[in-house]
Short mmCIF file of C-alpha atoms in Angstrom, two decimals:
data_model
loop_
_atom_site.label_atom_id
_atom_site.label_comp_id
_atom_site.label_asym_id
_atom_site.label_seq_id
_atom_site.Cartn_x
_atom_site.Cartn_y
_atom_site.Cartn_z
CA MET A 1 -34.06 -318.45 -85.25
CA ILE A 2 -30.71 -320.01 -84.35
CA GLU A 3 -27.51 -318.05 -84.87
CA TYR A 4 -24.52 -320.26 -85.71
CA CYS A 5 -21.06 -319.17 -84.59
CA ILE A 6 -17.54 -320.53 -84.72
CA ARG A 7 -14.78 -320.03 -82.21
CA ILE A 8 -11.38 -319.12 -83.57
CA GLU A 9 -8.08 -317.92 -82.18
CA LYS A 10 -6.09 -317.09 -85.30
CA ALA A 11 -6.82 -315.29 -88.57
CA GLN A 12 -5.85 -318.28 -90.69
CA GLU A 13 -8.79 -320.22 -89.28
CA LEU A 14 -11.06 -317.89 -91.24
CA GLU A 15 -9.51 -319.15 -94.43
CA PHE A 16 -11.36 -322.40 -93.87
CA LYS A 17 -13.66 -322.59 -96.83
CA ASN A 18 -16.81 -324.19 -95.59
CA ILE A 19 -18.35 -321.68 -93.21
CA LEU A 20 -21.71 -321.44 -94.89
CA GLY A 21 -24.43 -320.75 -92.39
CA ILE A 22 -22.04 -319.12 -89.91
CA SER A 23 -22.92 -315.54 -89.04
CA ARG A 24 -20.69 -314.78 -86.08
CA ILE A 25 -17.14 -315.38 -84.87
CA TYR A 26 -16.21 -315.98 -81.25
CA LEU A 27 -12.64 -314.74 -81.04
CA GLY A 28 -10.52 -316.06 -78.15
CA ASN A 29 -10.44 -318.91 -75.67
CA GLU A 30 -11.63 -319.52 -72.14
CA THR A 31 -8.87 -321.28 -70.25
CA CYS A 32 -5.61 -319.54 -71.05
CA PRO A 33 -5.00 -315.79 -70.64
CA GLY A 34 -1.63 -316.21 -72.33
CA ARG A 35 -3.39 -316.89 -75.62
CA PHE A 36 -5.69 -313.89 -75.59
CA PRO A 37 -5.39 -312.14 -78.97
CA THR A 38 -3.42 -308.94 -79.20
CA LYS A 39 -4.94 -305.68 -80.36
CA ALA A 40 -3.28 -306.16 -83.75
CA GLU A 41 -4.77 -309.65 -84.10
CA ILE A 42 -8.21 -308.42 -83.15
CA THR A 43 -7.96 -305.59 -85.69
CA LYS A 44 -6.84 -307.98 -88.45
CA ILE A 45 -9.56 -310.52 -87.72
CA THR A 46 -12.20 -307.81 -87.46
CA LYS A 47 -11.31 -306.62 -90.98
CA ILE A 48 -11.55 -310.14 -92.40
CA ALA A 49 -14.81 -310.75 -90.57
CA LYS A 50 -16.28 -307.53 -91.92
CA PHE A 51 -15.30 -308.54 -95.45
CA LYS A 52 -16.98 -311.91 -94.95
CA GLU A 53 -19.99 -310.21 -93.32
CA LEU A 54 -19.47 -311.94 -90.00
CA LYS A 55 -20.19 -310.40 -86.60
CA ILE A 56 -17.63 -310.69 -83.80
CA THR A 57 -17.87 -311.61 -80.14
CA ILE A 58 -14.77 -311.42 -77.96
CA LEU A 59 -14.36 -314.55 -75.85
CA THR A 60 -12.34 -313.86 -72.70
CA PRO A 61 -10.66 -316.35 -70.38
CA LEU A 62 -10.16 -316.70 -66.67
CA ILE A 63 -7.38 -314.21 -65.96
CA THR A 64 -4.50 -314.35 -63.51
CA ASN A 65 -3.04 -311.14 -62.11
CA ASN A 66 -0.01 -311.09 -64.38
CA TYR A 67 -2.17 -310.96 -67.53
CA PHE A 68 -4.96 -308.80 -66.22
CA ASP A 69 -3.76 -305.32 -67.15
CA SER A 70 -2.80 -306.25 -70.70
CA ILE A 71 -6.08 -308.01 -71.47
CA CYS A 72 -8.13 -305.27 -69.88
CA LYS A 73 -6.23 -302.59 -71.79
CA THR A 74 -6.82 -304.39 -75.09
CA ILE A 75 -10.54 -304.79 -74.48
CA LYS A 76 -10.98 -301.17 -73.45
CA THR A 77 -9.79 -300.08 -76.90
CA LEU A 78 -12.77 -301.88 -78.43
CA PRO A 79 -16.08 -300.10 -78.98
CA ALA A 80 -18.38 -300.05 -75.97
CA THR A 81 -21.00 -301.99 -77.92
CA THR A 82 -18.65 -304.92 -78.55
CA GLU A 83 -20.15 -308.17 -77.39
CA ILE A 84 -17.87 -309.68 -74.74
CA VAL A 85 -18.12 -313.07 -73.07
CA ILE A 86 -17.00 -312.86 -69.46
CA ASN A 87 -15.43 -315.89 -67.74
CA ASP A 88 -13.81 -313.95 -64.90
CA MET A 89 -15.70 -311.67 -62.54
CA GLY A 90 -12.63 -309.52 -62.15
CA LEU A 91 -12.87 -308.60 -65.82
CA PHE A 92 -16.54 -307.83 -65.36
CA ASN A 93 -15.64 -305.52 -62.48
CA ALA A 94 -13.14 -303.69 -64.67
CA LEU A 95 -15.45 -303.34 -67.69
CA LYS A 96 -18.87 -302.81 -66.15
CA ASP A 97 -18.77 -299.02 -66.47
CA THR A 98 -17.47 -298.91 -70.05
CA HIS A 99 -18.86 -301.96 -71.86
CA HIS A 100 -22.46 -302.97 -71.59
CA ASN A 101 -22.91 -305.81 -74.02
CA LEU A 102 -21.79 -308.56 -71.68
CA ILE A 103 -22.44 -312.27 -71.79
CA LEU A 104 -21.94 -314.65 -68.86
CA GLY A 105 -19.54 -317.33 -70.06
CA ARG A 106 -19.80 -321.05 -69.51
CA LEU A 107 -17.02 -321.15 -66.92
CA LEU A 108 -19.12 -318.98 -64.63
CA ILE A 109 -22.34 -320.93 -65.01
CA PRO A 110 -21.95 -323.95 -62.76
CA ILE A 111 -23.59 -327.03 -64.22
CA LYS A 112 -22.51 -330.59 -63.67
CA LYS A 113 -20.63 -331.90 -66.67
CA ASP A 114 -19.39 -335.31 -65.61
CA ILE A 115 -19.66 -337.81 -68.44
CA ARG A 116 -21.48 -340.17 -66.10
CA MET A 117 -24.41 -337.80 -65.62
CA ASP A 118 -26.85 -339.81 -67.70
CA ILE A 119 -26.58 -342.85 -65.46
CA THR A 120 -27.22 -341.13 -62.17
CA ASN A 121 -30.38 -340.66 -60.23
CA ASP A 122 -32.61 -337.71 -61.01
CA TYR A 123 -31.41 -335.59 -58.12
CA ASN A 124 -27.98 -335.42 -59.65
CA ARG A 125 -29.28 -334.16 -62.93
CA LEU A 126 -29.59 -330.55 -63.83
CA THR A 127 -29.31 -328.79 -60.56
CA PHE A 128 -28.18 -325.51 -61.98
CA PHE A 129 -31.37 -323.88 -63.02
CA ASN A 130 -32.14 -321.46 -60.25
CA PRO A 131 -33.87 -318.15 -61.03
CA ASP A 132 -31.98 -316.46 -58.16
CA PHE A 133 -28.74 -317.21 -59.98
CA PHE A 134 -29.80 -315.80 -63.33
CA ASN A 135 -31.65 -312.83 -61.86
CA PHE A 136 -28.50 -311.86 -59.97
CA TYR A 137 -26.52 -311.68 -63.19
CA LEU A 138 -29.33 -309.97 -65.12
CA GLU A 139 -29.25 -307.23 -62.50
CA LEU A 140 -25.50 -306.91 -63.00
CA GLY A 141 -26.15 -306.23 -66.68
CA PHE A 142 -25.56 -309.56 -68.40
CA ASN A 143 -27.97 -310.15 -71.27
CA ARG A 144 -27.07 -313.68 -72.35
CA PHE A 145 -25.91 -316.89 -70.68
CA GLU A 146 -23.71 -319.58 -72.18
CA ILE A 147 -23.63 -323.27 -71.39
CA ASP A 148 -22.12 -326.48 -72.70
CA ASN A 149 -23.94 -328.95 -74.91
CA VAL A 150 -24.07 -331.51 -72.12
CA GLN A 151 -25.47 -334.91 -72.93
CA TYR A 152 -28.58 -334.52 -70.81
CA SER A 153 -31.37 -332.05 -71.26
CA TYR A 154 -30.54 -328.39 -70.73
CA PHE A 155 -33.41 -327.45 -68.52
CA ASP A 156 -35.70 -328.91 -65.99
CA THR A 157 -38.84 -328.43 -68.03
CA LYS A 158 -40.85 -327.54 -64.95
CA HIS A 159 -38.73 -324.51 -64.24
CA GLU A 160 -37.41 -323.08 -67.46
CA SER A 161 -37.90 -319.41 -68.04
CA ASP A 162 -38.03 -317.68 -71.39
CA GLU A 163 -36.66 -314.42 -70.02
CA PHE A 164 -33.15 -315.89 -69.90
CA ILE A 165 -31.45 -316.17 -73.29
CA PHE A 166 -28.88 -318.92 -73.82
CA SER A 167 -26.10 -319.98 -76.15
CA VAL A 168 -24.79 -323.52 -76.36
CA TYR A 169 -21.19 -324.58 -77.00
CA LEU A 170 -20.26 -327.80 -78.79
CA PRO A 171 -18.68 -330.23 -79.35
CA GLU A 172 -16.04 -329.63 -76.63
CA ILE A 173 -17.56 -329.86 -73.18
CA ILE A 174 -15.00 -328.63 -70.64
CA THR A 175 -15.27 -330.64 -67.43
CA ASN A 176 -12.11 -329.80 -65.47
CA ILE A 177 -9.55 -327.04 -65.63
CA GLN A 178 -6.22 -326.72 -63.93
CA THR A 179 -4.96 -323.19 -63.64
CA ASN A 180 -1.47 -323.56 -62.26
CA HIS A 181 -0.04 -322.94 -65.70
CA CYS A 182 -0.57 -319.22 -65.56
CA ASN A 183 2.82 -318.21 -64.29
CA LYS A 184 4.63 -317.92 -67.59
CA CYS A 185 4.77 -321.68 -67.85
CA LYS A 186 7.22 -321.93 -65.02
CA THR A 187 5.50 -324.71 -63.19
CA SER A 188 3.38 -326.39 -65.80
CA ILE A 189 4.36 -329.50 -67.69
CA ILE A 190 1.68 -328.74 -70.25
CA CYS A 191 2.68 -325.62 -72.10
CA PRO A 192 -0.31 -323.54 -73.12
CA HIS A 193 1.66 -321.20 -75.31
CA LYS A 194 2.92 -323.63 -77.88
CA GLU A 195 1.25 -323.37 -81.25
CA LYS A 196 0.88 -327.10 -81.57
CA GLU A 197 -2.12 -328.49 -79.74
CA ILE A 198 -1.58 -331.32 -77.33
CA THR A 199 -4.62 -333.52 -77.47
CA ASN A 200 -4.55 -336.99 -76.04
CA ILE A 201 -7.22 -339.54 -75.59
CA ILE A 202 -6.79 -340.23 -71.94
CA TYR A 203 -9.71 -342.46 -71.23
CA LYS A 204 -11.94 -344.81 -73.09
CA ASP A 205 -13.89 -347.56 -71.44
CA ASP A 206 -15.23 -350.70 -73.01
CA HIS A 207 -18.33 -350.41 -70.86
CA LYS A 208 -19.92 -347.85 -73.09
CA GLU A 209 -23.19 -347.99 -71.22
CA VAL A 210 -21.40 -346.42 -68.29
CA TYR A 211 -18.93 -344.12 -70.00
CA PRO A 212 -20.30 -343.34 -73.40
CA TYR A 213 -17.76 -340.63 -74.10
CA GLU A 214 -14.02 -340.54 -74.48
CA ILE A 215 -12.22 -338.03 -72.34
CA PHE A 216 -9.56 -335.79 -73.77
CA CYS A 217 -6.84 -333.61 -72.38
CA LYS A 218 -5.76 -330.42 -74.08
CA ARG A 219 -3.63 -327.62 -72.70
CA ASN A 220 -4.84 -327.23 -69.13
CA TYR A 221 -8.28 -328.77 -69.37
CA ILE A 222 -10.16 -332.02 -69.64
CA PHE A 223 -13.14 -332.30 -71.96
CA TYR A 224 -15.37 -334.67 -73.85
CA ARG A 225 -17.10 -334.17 -77.16
CA ASN A 226 -20.82 -334.11 -77.78
CA TYR A 227 -21.66 -333.53 -81.41
CA VAL A 228 -25.41 -334.07 -81.09
CA VAL A 229 -27.64 -331.02 -80.96
CA ASN A 230 -31.26 -331.25 -79.98
CA LYS A 231 -33.07 -330.10 -83.11
CA THR A 232 -35.99 -328.77 -81.19
CA LEU A 233 -34.17 -326.31 -79.00
CA LYS A 234 -36.26 -324.22 -76.68
CA ASN A 235 -37.02 -320.70 -77.89
CA ASN A 236 -34.64 -319.13 -75.44
CA ILE A 237 -31.62 -321.05 -76.78
CA ASN A 238 -30.91 -319.09 -79.94
CA ARG A 239 -27.17 -319.35 -80.50
CA ILE A 240 -24.85 -322.28 -81.14
CA ILE A 241 -21.09 -321.91 -80.90
CA ILE A 242 -18.92 -324.51 -82.62
CA THR A 243 -15.75 -324.70 -80.55
CA ASN A 244 -13.50 -325.84 -83.38
CA ILE A 245 -13.99 -324.77 -86.98
CA TYR A 246 -12.50 -328.02 -88.27
CA GLU A 247 -15.32 -330.02 -86.67
CA LEU A 248 -18.17 -328.17 -88.36
CA ASP A 249 -19.10 -331.11 -90.56
CA LYS A 250 -19.37 -333.51 -87.60
CA ILE A 251 -22.25 -331.74 -85.89
CA ILE A 252 -25.39 -333.86 -85.81
CA PHE A 253 -28.85 -332.37 -85.49
CA LYS A 254 -31.21 -334.83 -83.91
CA MET B 1 -1.33 -313.72 -35.68
CA ASN B 2 -2.08 -316.07 -38.55
CA LYS B 3 -5.06 -318.12 -37.48
CA ILE B 4 -5.37 -321.86 -38.01
CA LEU B 5 -8.70 -322.98 -39.42
CA ALA B 6 -9.50 -326.67 -39.03
CA PRO B 7 -12.25 -328.76 -40.60
CA LEU B 8 -15.04 -329.94 -38.34
CA TYR B 9 -17.17 -333.04 -38.93
CA PRO B 10 -18.88 -335.63 -36.72
CA ALA B 11 -15.89 -337.99 -36.40
CA LEU B 12 -13.71 -335.10 -35.26
CA THR B 13 -15.96 -333.76 -32.48
CA PRO B 14 -14.50 -336.05 -29.77
CA PHE B 15 -11.13 -334.40 -30.45
CA ILE B 16 -12.21 -330.77 -30.47
CA SER B 17 -10.59 -329.93 -27.13
CA GLU B 18 -7.30 -331.49 -28.18
CA ILE B 19 -7.34 -329.62 -31.49
CA ILE B 20 -8.05 -326.30 -29.78
CA GLU B 21 -5.29 -326.91 -27.21
CA ASN B 22 -2.88 -327.56 -30.08
CA GLY B 23 -3.59 -324.27 -31.76
CA ALA B 24 -6.74 -324.25 -33.91
CA ASN B 25 -8.46 -320.87 -33.80
CA SER B 26 -11.62 -321.66 -35.75
CA PHE B 27 -13.48 -324.48 -37.48
CA TYR B 28 -15.44 -324.82 -40.69
CA TYR B 29 -18.19 -327.37 -41.13
CA GLY B 30 -20.94 -328.50 -43.44
CA PHE B 31 -24.50 -329.55 -42.81
CA ILE B 32 -26.72 -331.58 -45.09
CA ASP B 33 -30.27 -332.68 -44.83
CA LEU B 34 -30.48 -336.23 -46.15
CA GLY B 35 -33.86 -335.49 -47.64
CA HIS B 36 -32.33 -332.84 -49.92
CA PRO B 37 -28.83 -333.98 -50.87
CA SER B 38 -28.66 -332.16 -54.18
CA ILE B 39 -29.24 -328.68 -52.83
CA THR B 40 -27.23 -328.61 -49.65
CA THR B 41 -23.70 -327.80 -48.64
CA ARG B 42 -20.76 -328.85 -50.77
CA ARG B 43 -21.19 -332.37 -52.04
CA GLN B 44 -20.09 -333.33 -55.47
CA SER B 45 -21.62 -336.74 -55.16
CA TYR B 46 -23.69 -338.60 -52.64
CA ASN B 47 -21.24 -341.47 -52.32
CA ARG B 48 -18.03 -339.46 -52.40
CA TYR B 49 -16.53 -340.92 -49.24
CA SER B 50 -17.03 -344.60 -49.86
CA SER B 51 -13.57 -345.59 -48.64
CA THR B 52 -13.15 -346.83 -45.07
CA ASN B 53 -10.42 -344.25 -44.63
CA TYR B 54 -12.95 -341.51 -44.71
CA SER B 55 -15.87 -340.58 -42.57
CA GLU B 56 -18.98 -338.48 -43.14
CA PRO B 57 -17.71 -334.98 -43.94
CA ASN B 58 -20.94 -333.20 -43.01
CA PHE B 59 -23.14 -333.00 -39.98
CA ILE B 60 -26.49 -334.58 -40.67
CA ASP B 61 -28.03 -334.05 -37.25
CA LYS B 62 -29.01 -330.42 -36.81
CA ASN B 63 -29.10 -330.69 -33.02
CA GLU B 64 -25.60 -332.08 -32.96
CA ILE B 65 -24.16 -329.15 -34.89
CA ILE B 66 -26.04 -326.61 -32.79
CA ILE B 67 -24.71 -328.16 -29.56
CA THR B 68 -21.20 -328.26 -31.02
CA ILE B 69 -21.31 -324.62 -32.09
CA HIS B 70 -22.42 -323.56 -28.61
CA ARG B 71 -19.62 -325.59 -27.09
CA LEU B 72 -17.07 -323.91 -29.34
CA LYS B 73 -18.53 -320.47 -28.61
CA SER B 74 -18.00 -321.06 -24.91
CA ASN B 75 -14.30 -321.53 -25.77
CA ASN B 76 -14.27 -318.35 -27.90
CA ILE B 77 -13.77 -320.41 -31.03
CA ASN B 78 -15.31 -319.23 -34.30
CA THR B 79 -17.29 -321.51 -36.59
CA PHE B 80 -17.91 -321.11 -40.29
CA LEU B 81 -20.76 -322.80 -42.13
CA VAL B 82 -19.80 -324.16 -45.53
CA PHE B 83 -22.43 -323.48 -48.17
CA ASN B 84 -20.24 -323.66 -51.21
CA GLU B 85 -21.82 -326.09 -53.61
CA HIS B 86 -21.53 -325.00 -57.21
CA TYR B 87 -24.98 -326.08 -58.31
CA TYR B 88 -28.38 -325.55 -56.77
CA ASN B 89 -31.82 -326.20 -58.11
CA ASN B 90 -34.69 -323.87 -57.48
CA GLY B 91 -35.63 -325.61 -54.24
CA VAL B 92 -32.57 -324.27 -52.48
CA SER B 93 -34.13 -320.98 -51.37
CA ASN B 94 -36.81 -322.80 -49.39
CA PHE B 95 -34.20 -325.16 -47.98
CA ILE B 96 -32.04 -322.28 -46.77
CA GLU B 97 -34.97 -320.57 -45.09
CA ASP B 98 -36.54 -323.71 -43.64
CA TYR B 99 -33.44 -325.53 -42.41
CA LEU B 100 -30.44 -323.29 -42.27
CA THR B 101 -31.58 -319.97 -40.85
CA ASN B 102 -30.78 -320.56 -37.20
CA ILE B 103 -27.50 -322.27 -38.08
CA ILE B 104 -26.55 -319.27 -40.22
CA GLU B 105 -27.32 -316.93 -37.33
CA LEU B 106 -25.31 -319.03 -34.86
CA SER B 107 -22.23 -319.36 -37.07
CA ASP B 108 -19.62 -316.63 -37.20
CA ALA B 109 -19.43 -316.69 -40.99
CA VAL B 110 -20.79 -318.51 -44.01
CA ILE B 111 -18.51 -319.74 -46.79
CA ILE B 112 -20.21 -319.33 -50.17
CA SER B 113 -19.26 -320.15 -53.78
CA ASN B 114 -22.27 -318.89 -55.63
CA PRO B 115 -22.34 -315.06 -55.64
CA ALA B 116 -26.08 -315.04 -56.23
CA PHE B 117 -26.50 -316.23 -52.64
CA PHE B 118 -24.31 -313.68 -50.89
CA GLN B 119 -27.08 -311.17 -50.26
CA LYS B 120 -29.67 -313.81 -49.49
CA ILE B 121 -27.48 -315.33 -46.79
CA ILE B 122 -26.69 -311.87 -45.39
CA ASN B 123 -30.42 -311.14 -45.22
CA LEU B 124 -30.90 -314.33 -43.23
CA GLY B 125 -28.56 -313.12 -40.54
CA ALA B 126 -25.05 -314.13 -41.56
CA LYS B 127 -22.54 -312.11 -39.58
CA ARG B 128 -19.81 -312.42 -42.21
CA ILE B 129 -19.40 -313.86 -45.68
CA ILE B 130 -16.34 -315.75 -46.87
CA ALA B 131 -15.84 -316.12 -50.63
CA SER B 132 -15.13 -319.81 -51.06
CA VAL B 133 -12.30 -321.18 -53.14
CA GLY B 134 -15.12 -322.14 -55.50
CA THR B 135 -15.34 -318.50 -56.57
CA HIS B 136 -11.92 -319.11 -58.24
CA ILE B 137 -10.51 -315.66 -57.62
CA PHE B 138 -7.30 -315.15 -59.56
CA ASN B 139 -6.84 -311.37 -59.65
CA GLU B 140 -7.31 -308.17 -57.66
CA GLU B 141 -10.38 -307.01 -59.59
CA SER B 142 -12.15 -310.24 -58.66
CA ILE B 143 -11.33 -309.57 -55.03
CA LYS B 144 -12.91 -306.12 -55.41
CA PHE B 145 -16.03 -307.66 -56.95
CA TYR B 146 -16.54 -310.12 -54.12
CA LYS B 147 -15.75 -307.50 -51.52
CA ASN B 148 -18.40 -305.25 -53.08
CA ILE B 149 -21.06 -307.93 -52.76
CA GLY B 150 -20.28 -308.63 -49.13
CA ALA B 151 -17.25 -310.87 -48.62
CA ASP B 152 -14.73 -309.87 -45.96
CA THR B 153 -12.58 -312.98 -46.39
CA ILE B 154 -11.32 -314.64 -49.55
CA VAL B 155 -10.22 -318.27 -49.85
CA ILE B 156 -7.39 -318.29 -52.37
CA PRO B 157 -7.09 -321.12 -54.93
CA ARG B 158 -4.01 -323.29 -54.50
CA SER B 159 -2.86 -322.36 -58.00
CA ILE B 160 -2.10 -318.77 -56.98
CA ARG B 161 1.61 -318.31 -56.37
CA THR B 162 2.81 -317.41 -52.89
CA ASP B 163 4.13 -314.00 -53.93
CA GLU B 164 0.72 -313.16 -55.44
CA VAL B 165 -1.10 -314.23 -52.28
CA VAL B 166 1.16 -311.94 -50.26
CA LYS B 167 0.51 -309.11 -52.72
CA PHE B 168 -3.25 -309.61 -52.38
CA ALA B 169 -2.94 -309.47 -48.60
CA LYS B 170 -0.92 -306.27 -48.74
CA THR B 171 -3.22 -304.65 -51.29
CA PHE B 172 -6.33 -305.43 -49.27
CA PRO B 173 -5.34 -305.10 -45.59
CA GLU B 174 -9.00 -304.70 -44.65
CA LEU B 175 -9.74 -308.24 -45.82
CA ASP B 176 -8.66 -311.61 -44.50
CA PHE B 177 -7.37 -314.33 -46.78
CA GLU B 178 -7.41 -318.07 -46.28
CA TYR B 179 -4.47 -320.07 -47.57
CA LEU B 180 -5.29 -323.72 -48.21
CA ILE B 181 -2.67 -325.98 -46.72
CA LEU B 182 -2.02 -329.71 -46.36
CA ASN B 183 -4.17 -332.58 -47.60
CA ASP B 184 -4.05 -331.68 -51.27
CA PHE B 185 -6.56 -334.00 -52.88
CA CYS B 186 -7.36 -332.51 -56.23
CA PRO B 187 -5.14 -331.66 -59.19
CA PHE B 188 -7.83 -329.42 -60.66
CA THR B 189 -8.87 -325.93 -59.69
CA ASP B 190 -11.71 -326.34 -57.23
CA GLY B 191 -14.06 -323.79 -58.70
CA LEU B 192 -13.57 -325.13 -62.21
CA CYS B 193 -14.01 -328.83 -61.62
CA ARG B 194 -17.44 -330.00 -62.77
CA SER B 195 -17.01 -333.75 -62.39
CA PHE B 196 -18.36 -336.12 -59.83
CA HIS B 197 -16.01 -337.34 -57.19
CA GLY B 198 -16.15 -341.05 -56.64
CA PHE B 199 -19.66 -341.72 -57.84
CA PRO B 200 -20.42 -344.35 -58.86
CA PHE B 201 -16.83 -345.17 -59.72
CA GLN B 202 -13.66 -343.32 -58.95
CA SER B 203 -13.10 -339.65 -59.67
CA VAL B 204 -11.98 -338.71 -63.15
CA CYS B 205 -8.72 -337.41 -61.75
CA TYR B 206 -7.92 -340.49 -59.66
CA TYR B 207 -9.26 -343.28 -61.84
CA THR B 208 -6.43 -345.75 -62.22
CA ALA B 209 -6.92 -346.13 -65.95
CA ILE B 210 -6.07 -342.49 -66.51
CA SER B 211 -3.95 -341.60 -63.50
CA ASP B 212 -0.75 -341.81 -65.52
CA LYS B 213 -1.98 -339.08 -67.82
CA ILE B 214 -3.58 -337.01 -65.08
CA GLY B 215 -0.36 -337.29 -63.10
CA LYS B 216 1.20 -334.82 -65.49
CA TYR B 217 -0.96 -332.21 -63.86
CA LYS B 218 1.30 -331.68 -60.86
CA GLN B 219 -0.40 -331.57 -57.50
CA TYR B 220 0.30 -328.83 -55.03
CA GLY B 221 1.71 -330.83 -52.14
CA CYS B 222 1.52 -329.84 -48.48
CA ARG B 223 2.64 -326.23 -49.18
CA LEU B 224 4.46 -325.93 -45.87
CA CYS B 225 7.56 -324.72 -47.70
CA ASN B 226 5.64 -321.71 -48.99
CA LEU B 227 4.77 -320.43 -45.52
CA PHE B 228 7.88 -318.30 -44.98
CA GLU B 229 6.38 -315.25 -46.70
CA ILE B 230 2.78 -316.13 -45.87
CA LEU B 231 3.36 -315.98 -42.12
CA MET B 232 4.64 -312.41 -42.38
CA GLN B 233 1.16 -311.24 -43.32
CA ASN B 234 -1.20 -311.24 -40.36
CA ASN B 235 -4.29 -311.17 -42.52
CA ILE B 236 -3.51 -314.52 -44.13
CA ASN B 237 -4.93 -317.48 -42.21
CA LEU B 238 -4.08 -321.14 -42.68
CA LYS B 239 -6.97 -323.33 -43.75
CA ILE B 240 -6.43 -327.06 -43.34
CA ALA B 241 -8.28 -329.02 -46.04
CA GLY B 242 -9.91 -332.35 -45.31
CA ARG B 243 -13.46 -332.51 -44.01
CA GLY B 244 -14.11 -336.20 -43.40
CA HIS B 245 -10.41 -337.03 -43.27
CA ASP B 246 -8.81 -339.28 -40.64
CA PRO B 247 -9.07 -337.23 -37.36
CA GLU B 248 -5.58 -338.32 -36.34
CA ILE B 249 -4.20 -336.64 -39.47
CA ILE B 250 -6.08 -333.42 -38.77
CA ILE B 251 -4.75 -333.31 -35.21
CA LYS B 252 -1.19 -333.69 -36.54
CA ASN B 253 -1.89 -331.04 -39.16
CA VAL B 254 -2.86 -328.54 -36.46
CA LYS B 255 0.16 -329.44 -34.34
CA VAL B 256 2.66 -329.04 -37.13
CA LEU B 257 1.16 -325.73 -38.27
CA ASN B 258 1.13 -324.41 -34.73
CA GLU B 259 4.81 -325.22 -34.30
CA ILE B 260 5.70 -323.61 -37.60
CA ARG B 261 3.59 -320.56 -36.87
CA ALA B 262 5.16 -320.13 -33.43
CA ASN B 263 8.77 -320.22 -34.61
CA LYS B 264 9.95 -316.65 -35.01
CA ASP B 265 13.68 -317.36 -34.87
CA ILE B 266 14.26 -318.40 -38.46
CA LYS B 267 14.96 -315.45 -40.71
CA ASN B 268 15.72 -316.97 -44.07
CA LYS B 269 13.77 -319.16 -46.46
CA ILE B 270 16.32 -321.97 -46.78
CA ASP B 271 16.55 -322.57 -43.06
CA PHE B 272 12.78 -322.23 -42.84
CA ARG B 273 12.26 -325.01 -45.37
CA ASP B 274 14.68 -327.27 -43.54
CA PHE B 275 12.77 -326.58 -40.36
CA VAL B 276 9.33 -327.34 -41.84
CA LYS B 277 10.59 -330.52 -43.47
CA ASN B 278 11.98 -331.60 -40.13
CA ARG B 279 8.63 -330.96 -38.45
CA TYR B 280 6.79 -332.73 -41.28
CA ILE B 281 8.94 -335.85 -40.85
CA ASN B 282 8.44 -335.67 -37.11
CA TYR B 283 4.68 -335.89 -37.43
CA PHE B 284 4.14 -337.83 -40.62
CA GLY B 285 7.25 -340.00 -40.72
CA ASP B 286 7.78 -339.44 -44.40
CA VAL B 287 10.38 -337.57 -46.32
CA CYS B 288 9.20 -334.79 -48.55
CA ASN B 289 9.69 -335.99 -52.12
CA LEU B 290 10.03 -332.49 -53.53
CA ASN B 291 7.66 -333.51 -56.29
CA CYS B 292 5.12 -330.85 -55.51
CA ARG B 293 4.65 -327.40 -56.96
CA LYS B 294 6.78 -325.61 -54.46
CA ASP B 295 6.84 -321.91 -55.37
CA ASP B 296 10.34 -320.57 -55.78
#
């Protein structure tokens, strides 16, 4: 059975009315440590989630040194059973002895996400599935792996393994990240701390057979959107995370 | 002394002696087997270097690289095998054991991105492991993690500020750090870039249709101006980017770094920056446009 989740960063996003079918919240973001929720925000959102009978997963970002202590301190106040998505191995190293419900985030699972993937030769497709990789992280204590809803198939069907459990993020597929913003905005033109999102369509090609997706830029990352979910997901993909609550009604099950 | 680490690739091998004479202390190189392009050393796309300005960045003849390593060993020069692709299919284990084992044993270190392979490569005889810039290490706890699984050297992403790099080096004196310098090609963080480069069309970041927008992600520049504090830490080495680049550029890169490294007379940052700009103009005939992310 598939568990449907939404990613949020602020409490007011939970006021969005149409969240029928959602059973879990992913609280946080992956690319900006400056936007990690405070303890007070986590407490507030946890109360609302409890009232709405929603479970919570804490989504953590890549973390530069200047944010590390504050984020780590906040997370260590949470119960040890809290589900935490790890996108920085430094955070894993800091939490491994206290928190044991850890998920390997999509930034740490290297799969090719170029929008041109579906026009390449087979050898360029899906080269990420390697049991050595997943066994390594299972031995570290991770119990779930998270990937993007890329436009090609998730697994090489000859090599999939049911012992690895996966979640899939959509519609935003993050392809490139630039991290030189994380110095209190001193050197970045794109400010990650502003409340207003900066989303631009930066590329759209008329040759849709080559580039079927538009590319977008937001904060410090490039992404494309893939709204289509394979209806017949494999048994070991049992969680879907909608990256933006306002795009819930655009998801297509095919 | 801060070591200079230069890229090594087939087009550069005729110039090895000159590069060593001008100050390079070690070389890093890649090897691919053309029968298995998708599971070998770092290669975002098969046709990445389609421009005539570039040459093959990897060795494709195993005998050639073995002969070259032996030649460098006779000159007491270290070599590091690059095995830092982000993605591998499940055929990679056989490939490593069948093709790479003796190269791993010959090399002085192996540069790896994927932590799942650290122990495997150690078991195959690697003398040392270097955590590639693809591990995208941004904080001290990450350094501890990679040290715990076997790395004794960390390649620092370009996005880390100079003062943080120095702090890392002071906090972990038992480790070496590699500071990427010159030939800044990519505006994105290496370990977090999942696009193709140049296949079959141009890279996402350099495609002319979007370069205006991508330009707002400032590139890092040569980073010579940042070296004042870096050179005070003996466990930070200077890694010249650019496997497959024009050999003449790499030779100049080594020369300019060697001159900068050797100058011990300058004691303040302002004079240091004037000095490095002067040396940059001397070798590259171009004025620094100050449009890079120079750390203050």
